[in-house]
mmCIF file with all atom_site columns, C-alpha atoms in Angstrom:
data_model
loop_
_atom_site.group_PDB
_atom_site.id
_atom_site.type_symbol
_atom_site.label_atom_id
_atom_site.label_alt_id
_atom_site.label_comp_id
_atom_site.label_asym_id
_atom_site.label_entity_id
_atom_site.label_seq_id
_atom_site.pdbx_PDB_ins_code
_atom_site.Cartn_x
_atom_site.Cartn_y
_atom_site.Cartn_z
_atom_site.occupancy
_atom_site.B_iso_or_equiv
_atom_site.pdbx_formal_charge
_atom_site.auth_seq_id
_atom_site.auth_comp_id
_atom_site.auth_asym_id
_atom_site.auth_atom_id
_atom_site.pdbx_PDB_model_num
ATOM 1   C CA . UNK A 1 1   ? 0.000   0.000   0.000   1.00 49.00 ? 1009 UNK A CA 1
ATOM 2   C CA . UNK A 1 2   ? 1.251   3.336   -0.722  1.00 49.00 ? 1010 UNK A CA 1
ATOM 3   C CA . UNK A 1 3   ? 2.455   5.911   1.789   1.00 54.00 ? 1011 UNK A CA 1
ATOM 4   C CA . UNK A 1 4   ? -0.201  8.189   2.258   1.00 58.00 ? 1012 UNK A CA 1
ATOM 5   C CA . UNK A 1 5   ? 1.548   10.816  3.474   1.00 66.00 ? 1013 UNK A CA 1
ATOM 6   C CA . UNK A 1 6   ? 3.213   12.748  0.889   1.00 90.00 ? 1014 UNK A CA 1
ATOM 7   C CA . UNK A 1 7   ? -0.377  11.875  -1.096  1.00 93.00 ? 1015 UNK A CA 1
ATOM 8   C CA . UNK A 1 8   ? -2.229  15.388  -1.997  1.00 94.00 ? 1016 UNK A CA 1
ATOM 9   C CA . UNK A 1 9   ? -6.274  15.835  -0.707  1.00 95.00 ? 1017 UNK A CA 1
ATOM 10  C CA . UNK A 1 10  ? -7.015  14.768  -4.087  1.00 94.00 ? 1018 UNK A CA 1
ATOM 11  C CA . UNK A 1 11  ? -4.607  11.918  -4.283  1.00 96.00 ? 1019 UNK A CA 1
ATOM 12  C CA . UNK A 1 12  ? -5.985  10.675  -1.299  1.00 96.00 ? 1020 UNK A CA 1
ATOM 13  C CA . UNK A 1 13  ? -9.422  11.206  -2.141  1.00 96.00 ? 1021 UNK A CA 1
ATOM 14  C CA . UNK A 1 14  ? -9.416  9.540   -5.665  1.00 97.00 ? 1022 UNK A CA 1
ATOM 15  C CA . UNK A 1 15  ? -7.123  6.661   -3.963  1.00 97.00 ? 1023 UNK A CA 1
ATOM 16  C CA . UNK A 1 16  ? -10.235 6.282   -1.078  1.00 97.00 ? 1024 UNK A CA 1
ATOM 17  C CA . UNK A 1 17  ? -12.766 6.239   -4.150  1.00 97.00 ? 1025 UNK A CA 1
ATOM 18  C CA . UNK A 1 18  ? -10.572 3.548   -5.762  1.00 97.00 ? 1026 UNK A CA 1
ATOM 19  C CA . UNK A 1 19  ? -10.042 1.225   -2.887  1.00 98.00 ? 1027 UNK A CA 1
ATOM 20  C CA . UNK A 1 20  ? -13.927 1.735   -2.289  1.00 98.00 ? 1028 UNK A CA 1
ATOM 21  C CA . UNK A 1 21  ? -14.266 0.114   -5.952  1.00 98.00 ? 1029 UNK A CA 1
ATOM 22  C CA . UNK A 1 22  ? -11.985 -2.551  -5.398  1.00 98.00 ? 1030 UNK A CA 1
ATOM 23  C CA . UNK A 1 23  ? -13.073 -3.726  -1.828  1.00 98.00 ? 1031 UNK A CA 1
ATOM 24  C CA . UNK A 1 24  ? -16.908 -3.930  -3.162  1.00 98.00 ? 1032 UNK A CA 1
ATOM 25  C CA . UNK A 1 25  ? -17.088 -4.612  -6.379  1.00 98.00 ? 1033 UNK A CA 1
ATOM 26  C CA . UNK A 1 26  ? -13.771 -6.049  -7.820  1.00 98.00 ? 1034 UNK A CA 1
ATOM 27  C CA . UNK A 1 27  ? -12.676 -8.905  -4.746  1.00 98.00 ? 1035 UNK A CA 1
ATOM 28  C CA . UNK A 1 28  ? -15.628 -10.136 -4.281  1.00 98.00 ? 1036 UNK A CA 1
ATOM 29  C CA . UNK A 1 29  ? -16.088 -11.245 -7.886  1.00 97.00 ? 1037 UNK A CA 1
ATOM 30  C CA . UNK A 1 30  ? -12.666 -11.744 -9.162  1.00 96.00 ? 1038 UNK A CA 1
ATOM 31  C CA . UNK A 1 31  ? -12.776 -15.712 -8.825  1.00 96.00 ? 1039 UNK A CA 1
ATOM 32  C CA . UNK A 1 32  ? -15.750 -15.738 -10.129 1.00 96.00 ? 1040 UNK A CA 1
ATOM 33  C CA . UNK A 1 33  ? -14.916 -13.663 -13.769 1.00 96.00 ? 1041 UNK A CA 1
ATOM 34  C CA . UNK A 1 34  ? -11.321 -15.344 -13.516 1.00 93.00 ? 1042 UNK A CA 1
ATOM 35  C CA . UNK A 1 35  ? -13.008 -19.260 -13.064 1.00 95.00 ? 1043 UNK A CA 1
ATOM 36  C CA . UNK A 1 36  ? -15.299 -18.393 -15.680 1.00 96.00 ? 1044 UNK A CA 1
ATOM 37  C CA . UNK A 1 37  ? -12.664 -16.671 -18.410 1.00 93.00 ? 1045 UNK A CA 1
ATOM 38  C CA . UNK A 1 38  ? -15.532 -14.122 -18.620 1.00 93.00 ? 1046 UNK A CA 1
ATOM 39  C CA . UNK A 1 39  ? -14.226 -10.469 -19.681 1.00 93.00 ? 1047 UNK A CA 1
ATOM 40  C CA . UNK A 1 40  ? -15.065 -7.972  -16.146 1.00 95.00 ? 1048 UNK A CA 1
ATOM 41  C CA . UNK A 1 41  ? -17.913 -6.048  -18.266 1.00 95.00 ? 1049 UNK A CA 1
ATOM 42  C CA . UNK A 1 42  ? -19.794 -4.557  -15.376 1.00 97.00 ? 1050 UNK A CA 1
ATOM 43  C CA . UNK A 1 43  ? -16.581 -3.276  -13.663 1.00 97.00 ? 1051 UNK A CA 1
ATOM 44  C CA . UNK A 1 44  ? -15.100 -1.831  -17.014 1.00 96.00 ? 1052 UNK A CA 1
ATOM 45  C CA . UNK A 1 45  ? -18.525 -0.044  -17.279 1.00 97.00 ? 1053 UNK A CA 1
ATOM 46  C CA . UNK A 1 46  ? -18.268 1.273   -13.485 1.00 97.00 ? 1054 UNK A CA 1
ATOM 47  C CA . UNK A 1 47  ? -14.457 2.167   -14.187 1.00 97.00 ? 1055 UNK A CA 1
ATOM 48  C CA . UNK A 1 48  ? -16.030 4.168   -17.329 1.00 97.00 ? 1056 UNK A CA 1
ATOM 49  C CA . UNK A 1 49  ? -18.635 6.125   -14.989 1.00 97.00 ? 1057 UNK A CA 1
ATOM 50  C CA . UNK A 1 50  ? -15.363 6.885   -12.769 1.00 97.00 ? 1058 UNK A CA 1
ATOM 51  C CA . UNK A 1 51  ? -13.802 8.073   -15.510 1.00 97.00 ? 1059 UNK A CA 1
ATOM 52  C CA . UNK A 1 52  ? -10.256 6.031   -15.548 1.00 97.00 ? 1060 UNK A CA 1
ATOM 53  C CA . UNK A 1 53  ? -10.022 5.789   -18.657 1.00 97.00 ? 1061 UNK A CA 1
ATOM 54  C CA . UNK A 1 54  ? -9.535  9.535   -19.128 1.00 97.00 ? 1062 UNK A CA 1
ATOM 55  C CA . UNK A 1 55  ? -6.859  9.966   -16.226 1.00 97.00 ? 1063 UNK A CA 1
ATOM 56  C CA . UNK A 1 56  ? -4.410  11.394  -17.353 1.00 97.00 ? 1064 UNK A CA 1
ATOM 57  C CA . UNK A 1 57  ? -6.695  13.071  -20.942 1.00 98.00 ? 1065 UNK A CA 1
ATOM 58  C CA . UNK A 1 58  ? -6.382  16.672  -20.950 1.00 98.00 ? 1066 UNK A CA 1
ATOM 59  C CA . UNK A 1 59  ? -9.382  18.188  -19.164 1.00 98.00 ? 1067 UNK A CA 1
ATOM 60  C CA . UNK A 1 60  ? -10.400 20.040  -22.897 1.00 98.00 ? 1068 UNK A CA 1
ATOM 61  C CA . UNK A 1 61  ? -10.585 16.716  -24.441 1.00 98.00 ? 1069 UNK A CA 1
ATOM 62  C CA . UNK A 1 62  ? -13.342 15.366  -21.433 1.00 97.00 ? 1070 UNK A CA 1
ATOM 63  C CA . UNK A 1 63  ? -10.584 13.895  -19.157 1.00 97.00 ? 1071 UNK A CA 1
ATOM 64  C CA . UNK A 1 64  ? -9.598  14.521  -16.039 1.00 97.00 ? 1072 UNK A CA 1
ATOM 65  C CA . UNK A 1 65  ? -6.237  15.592  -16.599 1.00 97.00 ? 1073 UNK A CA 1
ATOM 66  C CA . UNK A 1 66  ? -3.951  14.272  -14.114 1.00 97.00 ? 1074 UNK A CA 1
ATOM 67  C CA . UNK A 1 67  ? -0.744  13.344  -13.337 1.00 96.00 ? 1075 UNK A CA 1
ATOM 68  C CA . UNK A 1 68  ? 1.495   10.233  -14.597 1.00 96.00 ? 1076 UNK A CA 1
ATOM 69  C CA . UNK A 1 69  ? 1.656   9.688   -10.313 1.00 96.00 ? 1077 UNK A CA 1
ATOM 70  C CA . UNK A 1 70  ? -2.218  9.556   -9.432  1.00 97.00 ? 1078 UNK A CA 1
ATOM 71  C CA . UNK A 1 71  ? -2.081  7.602   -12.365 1.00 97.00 ? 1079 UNK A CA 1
ATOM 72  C CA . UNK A 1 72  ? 0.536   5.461   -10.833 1.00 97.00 ? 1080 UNK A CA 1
ATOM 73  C CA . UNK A 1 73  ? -1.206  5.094   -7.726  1.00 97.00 ? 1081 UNK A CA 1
ATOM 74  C CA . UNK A 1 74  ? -4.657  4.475   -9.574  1.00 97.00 ? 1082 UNK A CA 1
ATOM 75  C CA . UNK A 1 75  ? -3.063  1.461   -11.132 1.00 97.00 ? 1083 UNK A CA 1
ATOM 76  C CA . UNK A 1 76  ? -1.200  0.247   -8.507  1.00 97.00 ? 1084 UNK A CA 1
ATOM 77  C CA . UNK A 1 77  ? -4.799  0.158   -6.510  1.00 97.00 ? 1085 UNK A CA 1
ATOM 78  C CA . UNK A 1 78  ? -6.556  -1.487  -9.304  1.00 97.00 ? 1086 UNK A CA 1
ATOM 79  C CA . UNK A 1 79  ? -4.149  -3.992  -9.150  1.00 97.00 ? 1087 UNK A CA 1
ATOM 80  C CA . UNK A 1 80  ? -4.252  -4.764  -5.890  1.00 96.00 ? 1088 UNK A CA 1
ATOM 81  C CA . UNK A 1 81  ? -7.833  -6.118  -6.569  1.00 96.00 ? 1089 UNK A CA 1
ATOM 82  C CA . UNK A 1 82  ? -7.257  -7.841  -9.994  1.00 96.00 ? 1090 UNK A CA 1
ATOM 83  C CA . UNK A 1 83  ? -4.581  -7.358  -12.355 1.00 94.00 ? 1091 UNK A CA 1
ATOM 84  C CA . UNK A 1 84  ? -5.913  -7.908  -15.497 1.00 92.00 ? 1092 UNK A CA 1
ATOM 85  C CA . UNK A 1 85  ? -8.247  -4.259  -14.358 1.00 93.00 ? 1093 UNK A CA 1
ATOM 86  C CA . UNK A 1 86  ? -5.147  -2.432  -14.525 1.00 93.00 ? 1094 UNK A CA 1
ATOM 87  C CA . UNK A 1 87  ? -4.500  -4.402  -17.862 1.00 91.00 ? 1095 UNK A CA 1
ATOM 88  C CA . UNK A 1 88  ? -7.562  -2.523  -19.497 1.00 93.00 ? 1096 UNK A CA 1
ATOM 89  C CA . UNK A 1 89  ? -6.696  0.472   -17.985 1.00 95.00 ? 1097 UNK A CA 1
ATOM 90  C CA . UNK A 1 90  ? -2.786  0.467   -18.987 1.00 94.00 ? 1098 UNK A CA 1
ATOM 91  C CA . UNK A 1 91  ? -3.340  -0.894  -22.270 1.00 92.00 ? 1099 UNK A CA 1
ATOM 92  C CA . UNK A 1 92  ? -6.198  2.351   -23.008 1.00 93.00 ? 1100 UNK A CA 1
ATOM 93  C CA . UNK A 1 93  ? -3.486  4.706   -21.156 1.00 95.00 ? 1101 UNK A CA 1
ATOM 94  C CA . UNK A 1 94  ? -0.396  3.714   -23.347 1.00 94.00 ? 1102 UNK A CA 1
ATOM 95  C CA . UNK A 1 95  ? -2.539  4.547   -26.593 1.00 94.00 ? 1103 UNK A CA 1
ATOM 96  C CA . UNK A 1 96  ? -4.087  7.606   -25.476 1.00 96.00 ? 1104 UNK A CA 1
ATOM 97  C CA . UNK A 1 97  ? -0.508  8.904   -24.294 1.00 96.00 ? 1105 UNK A CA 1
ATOM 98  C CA . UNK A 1 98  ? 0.919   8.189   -28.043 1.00 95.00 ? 1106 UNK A CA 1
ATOM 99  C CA . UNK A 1 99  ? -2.175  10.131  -29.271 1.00 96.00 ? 1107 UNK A CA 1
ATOM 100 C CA . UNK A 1 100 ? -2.150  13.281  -26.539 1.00 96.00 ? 1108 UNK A CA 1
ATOM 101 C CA . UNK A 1 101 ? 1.690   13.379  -27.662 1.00 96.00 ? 1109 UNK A CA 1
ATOM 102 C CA . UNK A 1 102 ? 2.311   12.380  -30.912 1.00 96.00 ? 1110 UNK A CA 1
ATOM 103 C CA . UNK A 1 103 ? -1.110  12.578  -32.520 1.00 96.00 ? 1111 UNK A CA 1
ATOM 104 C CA . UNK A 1 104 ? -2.354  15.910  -34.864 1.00 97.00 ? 1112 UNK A CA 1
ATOM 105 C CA . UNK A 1 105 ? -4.498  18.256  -33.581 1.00 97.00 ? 1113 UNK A CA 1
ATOM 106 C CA . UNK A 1 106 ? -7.739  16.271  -35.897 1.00 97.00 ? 1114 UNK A CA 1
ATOM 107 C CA . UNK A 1 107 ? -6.692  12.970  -34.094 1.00 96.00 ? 1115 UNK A CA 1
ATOM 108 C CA . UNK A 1 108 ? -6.435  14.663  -30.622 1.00 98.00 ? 1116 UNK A CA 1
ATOM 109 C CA . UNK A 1 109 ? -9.948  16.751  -31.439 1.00 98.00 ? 1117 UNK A CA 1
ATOM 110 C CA . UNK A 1 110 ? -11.447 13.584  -32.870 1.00 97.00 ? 1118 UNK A CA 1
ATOM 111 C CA . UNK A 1 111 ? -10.068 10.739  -30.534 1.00 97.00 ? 1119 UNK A CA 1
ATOM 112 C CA . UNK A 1 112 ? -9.239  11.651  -27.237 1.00 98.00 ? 1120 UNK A CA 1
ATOM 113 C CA . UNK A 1 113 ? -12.809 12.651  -26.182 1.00 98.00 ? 1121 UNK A CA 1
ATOM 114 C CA . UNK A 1 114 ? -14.515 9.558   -26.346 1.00 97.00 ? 1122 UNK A CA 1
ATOM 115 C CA . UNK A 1 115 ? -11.664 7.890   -25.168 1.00 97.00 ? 1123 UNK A CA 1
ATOM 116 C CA . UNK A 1 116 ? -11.836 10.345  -21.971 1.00 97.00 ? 1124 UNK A CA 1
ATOM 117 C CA . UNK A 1 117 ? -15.318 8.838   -21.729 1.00 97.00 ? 1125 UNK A CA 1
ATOM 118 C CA . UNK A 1 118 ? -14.382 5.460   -22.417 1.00 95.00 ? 1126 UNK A CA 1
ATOM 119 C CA . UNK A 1 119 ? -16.835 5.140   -25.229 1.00 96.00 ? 1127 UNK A CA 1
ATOM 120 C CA . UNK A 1 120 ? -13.656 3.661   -27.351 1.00 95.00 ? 1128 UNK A CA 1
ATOM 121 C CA . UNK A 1 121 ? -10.965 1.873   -25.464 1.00 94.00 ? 1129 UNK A CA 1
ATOM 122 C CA . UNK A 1 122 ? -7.843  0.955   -27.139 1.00 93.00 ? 1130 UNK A CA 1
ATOM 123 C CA . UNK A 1 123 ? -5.872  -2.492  -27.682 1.00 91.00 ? 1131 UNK A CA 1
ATOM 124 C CA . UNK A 1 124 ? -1.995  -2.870  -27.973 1.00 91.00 ? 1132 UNK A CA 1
ATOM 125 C CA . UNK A 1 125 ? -0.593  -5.139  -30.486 1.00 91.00 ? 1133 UNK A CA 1
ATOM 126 C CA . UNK A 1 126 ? 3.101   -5.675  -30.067 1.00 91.00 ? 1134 UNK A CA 1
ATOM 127 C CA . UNK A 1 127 ? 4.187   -9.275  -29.487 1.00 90.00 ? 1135 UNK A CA 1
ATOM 128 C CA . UNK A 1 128 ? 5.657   -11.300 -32.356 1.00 92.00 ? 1136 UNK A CA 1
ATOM 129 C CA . UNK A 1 129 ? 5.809   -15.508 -33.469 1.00 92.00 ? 1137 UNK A CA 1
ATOM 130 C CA . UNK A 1 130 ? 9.887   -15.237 -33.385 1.00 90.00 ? 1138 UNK A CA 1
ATOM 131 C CA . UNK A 1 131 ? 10.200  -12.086 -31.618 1.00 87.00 ? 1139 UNK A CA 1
ATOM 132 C CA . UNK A 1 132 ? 8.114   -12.480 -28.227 1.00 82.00 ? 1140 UNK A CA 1
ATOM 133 C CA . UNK A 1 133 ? 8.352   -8.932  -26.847 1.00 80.00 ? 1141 UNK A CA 1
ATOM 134 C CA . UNK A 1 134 ? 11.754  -8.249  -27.808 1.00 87.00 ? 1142 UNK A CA 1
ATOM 135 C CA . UNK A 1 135 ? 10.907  -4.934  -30.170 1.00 87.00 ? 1143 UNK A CA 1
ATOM 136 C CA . UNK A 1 136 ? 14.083  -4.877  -31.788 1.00 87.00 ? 1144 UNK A CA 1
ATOM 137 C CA . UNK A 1 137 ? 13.119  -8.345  -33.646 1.00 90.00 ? 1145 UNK A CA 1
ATOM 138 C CA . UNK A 1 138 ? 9.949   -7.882  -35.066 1.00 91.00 ? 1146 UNK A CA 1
ATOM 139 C CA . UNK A 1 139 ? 9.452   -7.433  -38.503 1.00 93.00 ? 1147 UNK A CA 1
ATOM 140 C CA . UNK A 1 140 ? 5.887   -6.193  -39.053 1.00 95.00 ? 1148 UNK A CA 1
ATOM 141 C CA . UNK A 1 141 ? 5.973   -3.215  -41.421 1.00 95.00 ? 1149 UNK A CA 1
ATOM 142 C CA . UNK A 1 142 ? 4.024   -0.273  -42.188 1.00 95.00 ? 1150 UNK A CA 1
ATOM 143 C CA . UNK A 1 143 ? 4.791   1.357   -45.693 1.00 95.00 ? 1151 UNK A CA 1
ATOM 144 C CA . UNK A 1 144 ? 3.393   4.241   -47.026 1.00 93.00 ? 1152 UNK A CA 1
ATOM 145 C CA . UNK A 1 145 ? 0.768   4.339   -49.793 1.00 95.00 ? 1153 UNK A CA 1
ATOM 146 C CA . UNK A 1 146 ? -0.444  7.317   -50.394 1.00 95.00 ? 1154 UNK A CA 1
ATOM 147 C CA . UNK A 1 147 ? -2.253  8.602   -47.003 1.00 92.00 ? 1155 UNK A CA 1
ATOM 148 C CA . UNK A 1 148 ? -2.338  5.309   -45.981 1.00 93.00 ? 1156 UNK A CA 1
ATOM 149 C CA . UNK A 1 149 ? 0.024   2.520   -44.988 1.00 93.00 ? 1157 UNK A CA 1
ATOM 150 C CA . UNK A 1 150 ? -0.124  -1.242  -45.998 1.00 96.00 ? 1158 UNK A CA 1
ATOM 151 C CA . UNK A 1 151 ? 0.976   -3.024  -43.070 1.00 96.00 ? 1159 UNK A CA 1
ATOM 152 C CA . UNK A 1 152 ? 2.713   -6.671  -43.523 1.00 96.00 ? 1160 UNK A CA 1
ATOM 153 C CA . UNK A 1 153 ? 3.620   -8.804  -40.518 1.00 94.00 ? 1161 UNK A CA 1
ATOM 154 C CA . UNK A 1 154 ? 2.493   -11.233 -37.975 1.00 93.00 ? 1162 UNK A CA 1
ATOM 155 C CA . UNK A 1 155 ? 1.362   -11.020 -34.266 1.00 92.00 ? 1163 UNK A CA 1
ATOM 156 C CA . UNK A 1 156 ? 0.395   -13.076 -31.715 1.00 90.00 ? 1164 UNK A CA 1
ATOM 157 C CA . UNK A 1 157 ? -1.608  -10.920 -29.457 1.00 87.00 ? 1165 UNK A CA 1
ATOM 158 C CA . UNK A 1 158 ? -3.621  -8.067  -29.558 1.00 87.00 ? 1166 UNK A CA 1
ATOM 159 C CA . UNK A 1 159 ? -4.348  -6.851  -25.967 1.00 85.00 ? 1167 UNK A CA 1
ATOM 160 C CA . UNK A 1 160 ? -8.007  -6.085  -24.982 1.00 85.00 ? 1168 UNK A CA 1
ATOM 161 C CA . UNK A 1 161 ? -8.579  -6.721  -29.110 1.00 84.00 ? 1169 UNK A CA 1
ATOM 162 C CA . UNK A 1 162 ? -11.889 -8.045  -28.562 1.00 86.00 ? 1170 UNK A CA 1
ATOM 163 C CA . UNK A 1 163 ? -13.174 -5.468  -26.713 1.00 87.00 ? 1171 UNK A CA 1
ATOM 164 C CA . UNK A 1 164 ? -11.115 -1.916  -28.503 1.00 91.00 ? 1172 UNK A CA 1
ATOM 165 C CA . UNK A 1 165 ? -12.451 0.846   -31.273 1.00 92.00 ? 1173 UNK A CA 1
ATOM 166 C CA . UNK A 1 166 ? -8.483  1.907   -31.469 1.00 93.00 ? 1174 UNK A CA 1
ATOM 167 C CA . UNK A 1 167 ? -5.706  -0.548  -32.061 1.00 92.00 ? 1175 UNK A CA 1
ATOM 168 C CA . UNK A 1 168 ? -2.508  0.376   -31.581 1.00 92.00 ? 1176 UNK A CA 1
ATOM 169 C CA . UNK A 1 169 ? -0.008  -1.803  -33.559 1.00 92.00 ? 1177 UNK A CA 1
ATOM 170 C CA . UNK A 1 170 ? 3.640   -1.660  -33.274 1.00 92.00 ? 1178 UNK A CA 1
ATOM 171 C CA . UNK A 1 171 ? 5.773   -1.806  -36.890 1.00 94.00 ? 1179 UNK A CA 1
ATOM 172 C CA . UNK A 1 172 ? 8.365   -0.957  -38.392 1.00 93.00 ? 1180 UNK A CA 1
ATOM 173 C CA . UNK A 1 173 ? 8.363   1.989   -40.608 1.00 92.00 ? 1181 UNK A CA 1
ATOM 174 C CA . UNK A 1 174 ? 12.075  3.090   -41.853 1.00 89.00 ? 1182 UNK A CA 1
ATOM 175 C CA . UNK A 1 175 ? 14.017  -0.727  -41.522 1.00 87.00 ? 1183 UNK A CA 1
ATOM 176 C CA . UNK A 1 176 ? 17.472  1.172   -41.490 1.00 86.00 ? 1184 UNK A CA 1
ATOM 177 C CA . UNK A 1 177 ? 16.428  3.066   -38.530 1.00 81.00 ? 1185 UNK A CA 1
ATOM 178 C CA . UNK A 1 178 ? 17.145  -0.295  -36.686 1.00 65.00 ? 1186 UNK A CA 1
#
């Protein structure tokens, strides 16, 4: 458990609301989703109304617009009720990071809202047959076509695929770069 004493009111606050969460919703029924292989969709919903999955979303896209340490903290109490909770959430947070820093203004405008909200969540495809996680080995690519790209490749896994509006896939697009 984390030390609540450097925590801010709100830290502590949003870390109370959390551990509410997890104490009466998650461990109670985390044998029960894990025994049955049955995707949490009642808690993802709950986690929506919450409004995780807009953490760390600018507040002028519809998130809440905090810090990578609430975050932090926010994940780390997740976790301590089920794992594969923070899994949704981290998977969502990685993608709407890229986007928030990399992204154009139409894909921030157009995006990160219902993301905030949770409408859309994302998946994270990375993992490769003869690569595993190791990124410098894969070999899916993504080549230009016009505004477009073709991509070619092979993965194993795409994290929360069933389940996303927004997958983010990991490729190769300049092969000397490596």
């Amino acid at each position: 458990m984390t030390a609540t004493a450097n925590l801010s009111n709100e830290q502590t606050e949003i870390l109370s609301t959390i551990r509410d969460f997890v104490d009466r919703d998650v461990l109670p029924n985390v044998a029960r989703y894990d025994h049955a292989d049955e995707f949490p969709a009642p808690l993802v919903e709950t986690m929506k109304e919450m409004g995780l999955f807009g953490v760390t979303i600018p507040e002028r896209y519809g998130g809440l617009g905090l810090d990578l340490t609430t975050y932090a903290l926010i994940v780390e109490e997740l976790s301590r009720g089920w794992i594969s909770l923070s899994g949704v959430l981290n998977t969502h947070f990685m993608a709407s990071f890229m986007i928030k820093t990399f992204g154009s203004e139409e894909q921030k405008d157009r995006l990160l809202p219902t993301m905030a909200s949770g409408e859309i969540r994302c998946a994270f495809s990375m993992t490769e047959p003869h690569a595993g996680s190791d990124v410098q080995a894969i070999r899916t690519r993504a080549v230009p076509d016009g505004e477009d790209f073709v991509i070619t490749g092979q993965k194993m896994w795409v994290t929360n695929g069933l389940r996303a509006g927004i997958v983010m896939l990991l490729a190769i697009t300049d092969p000397s770069a490596q």
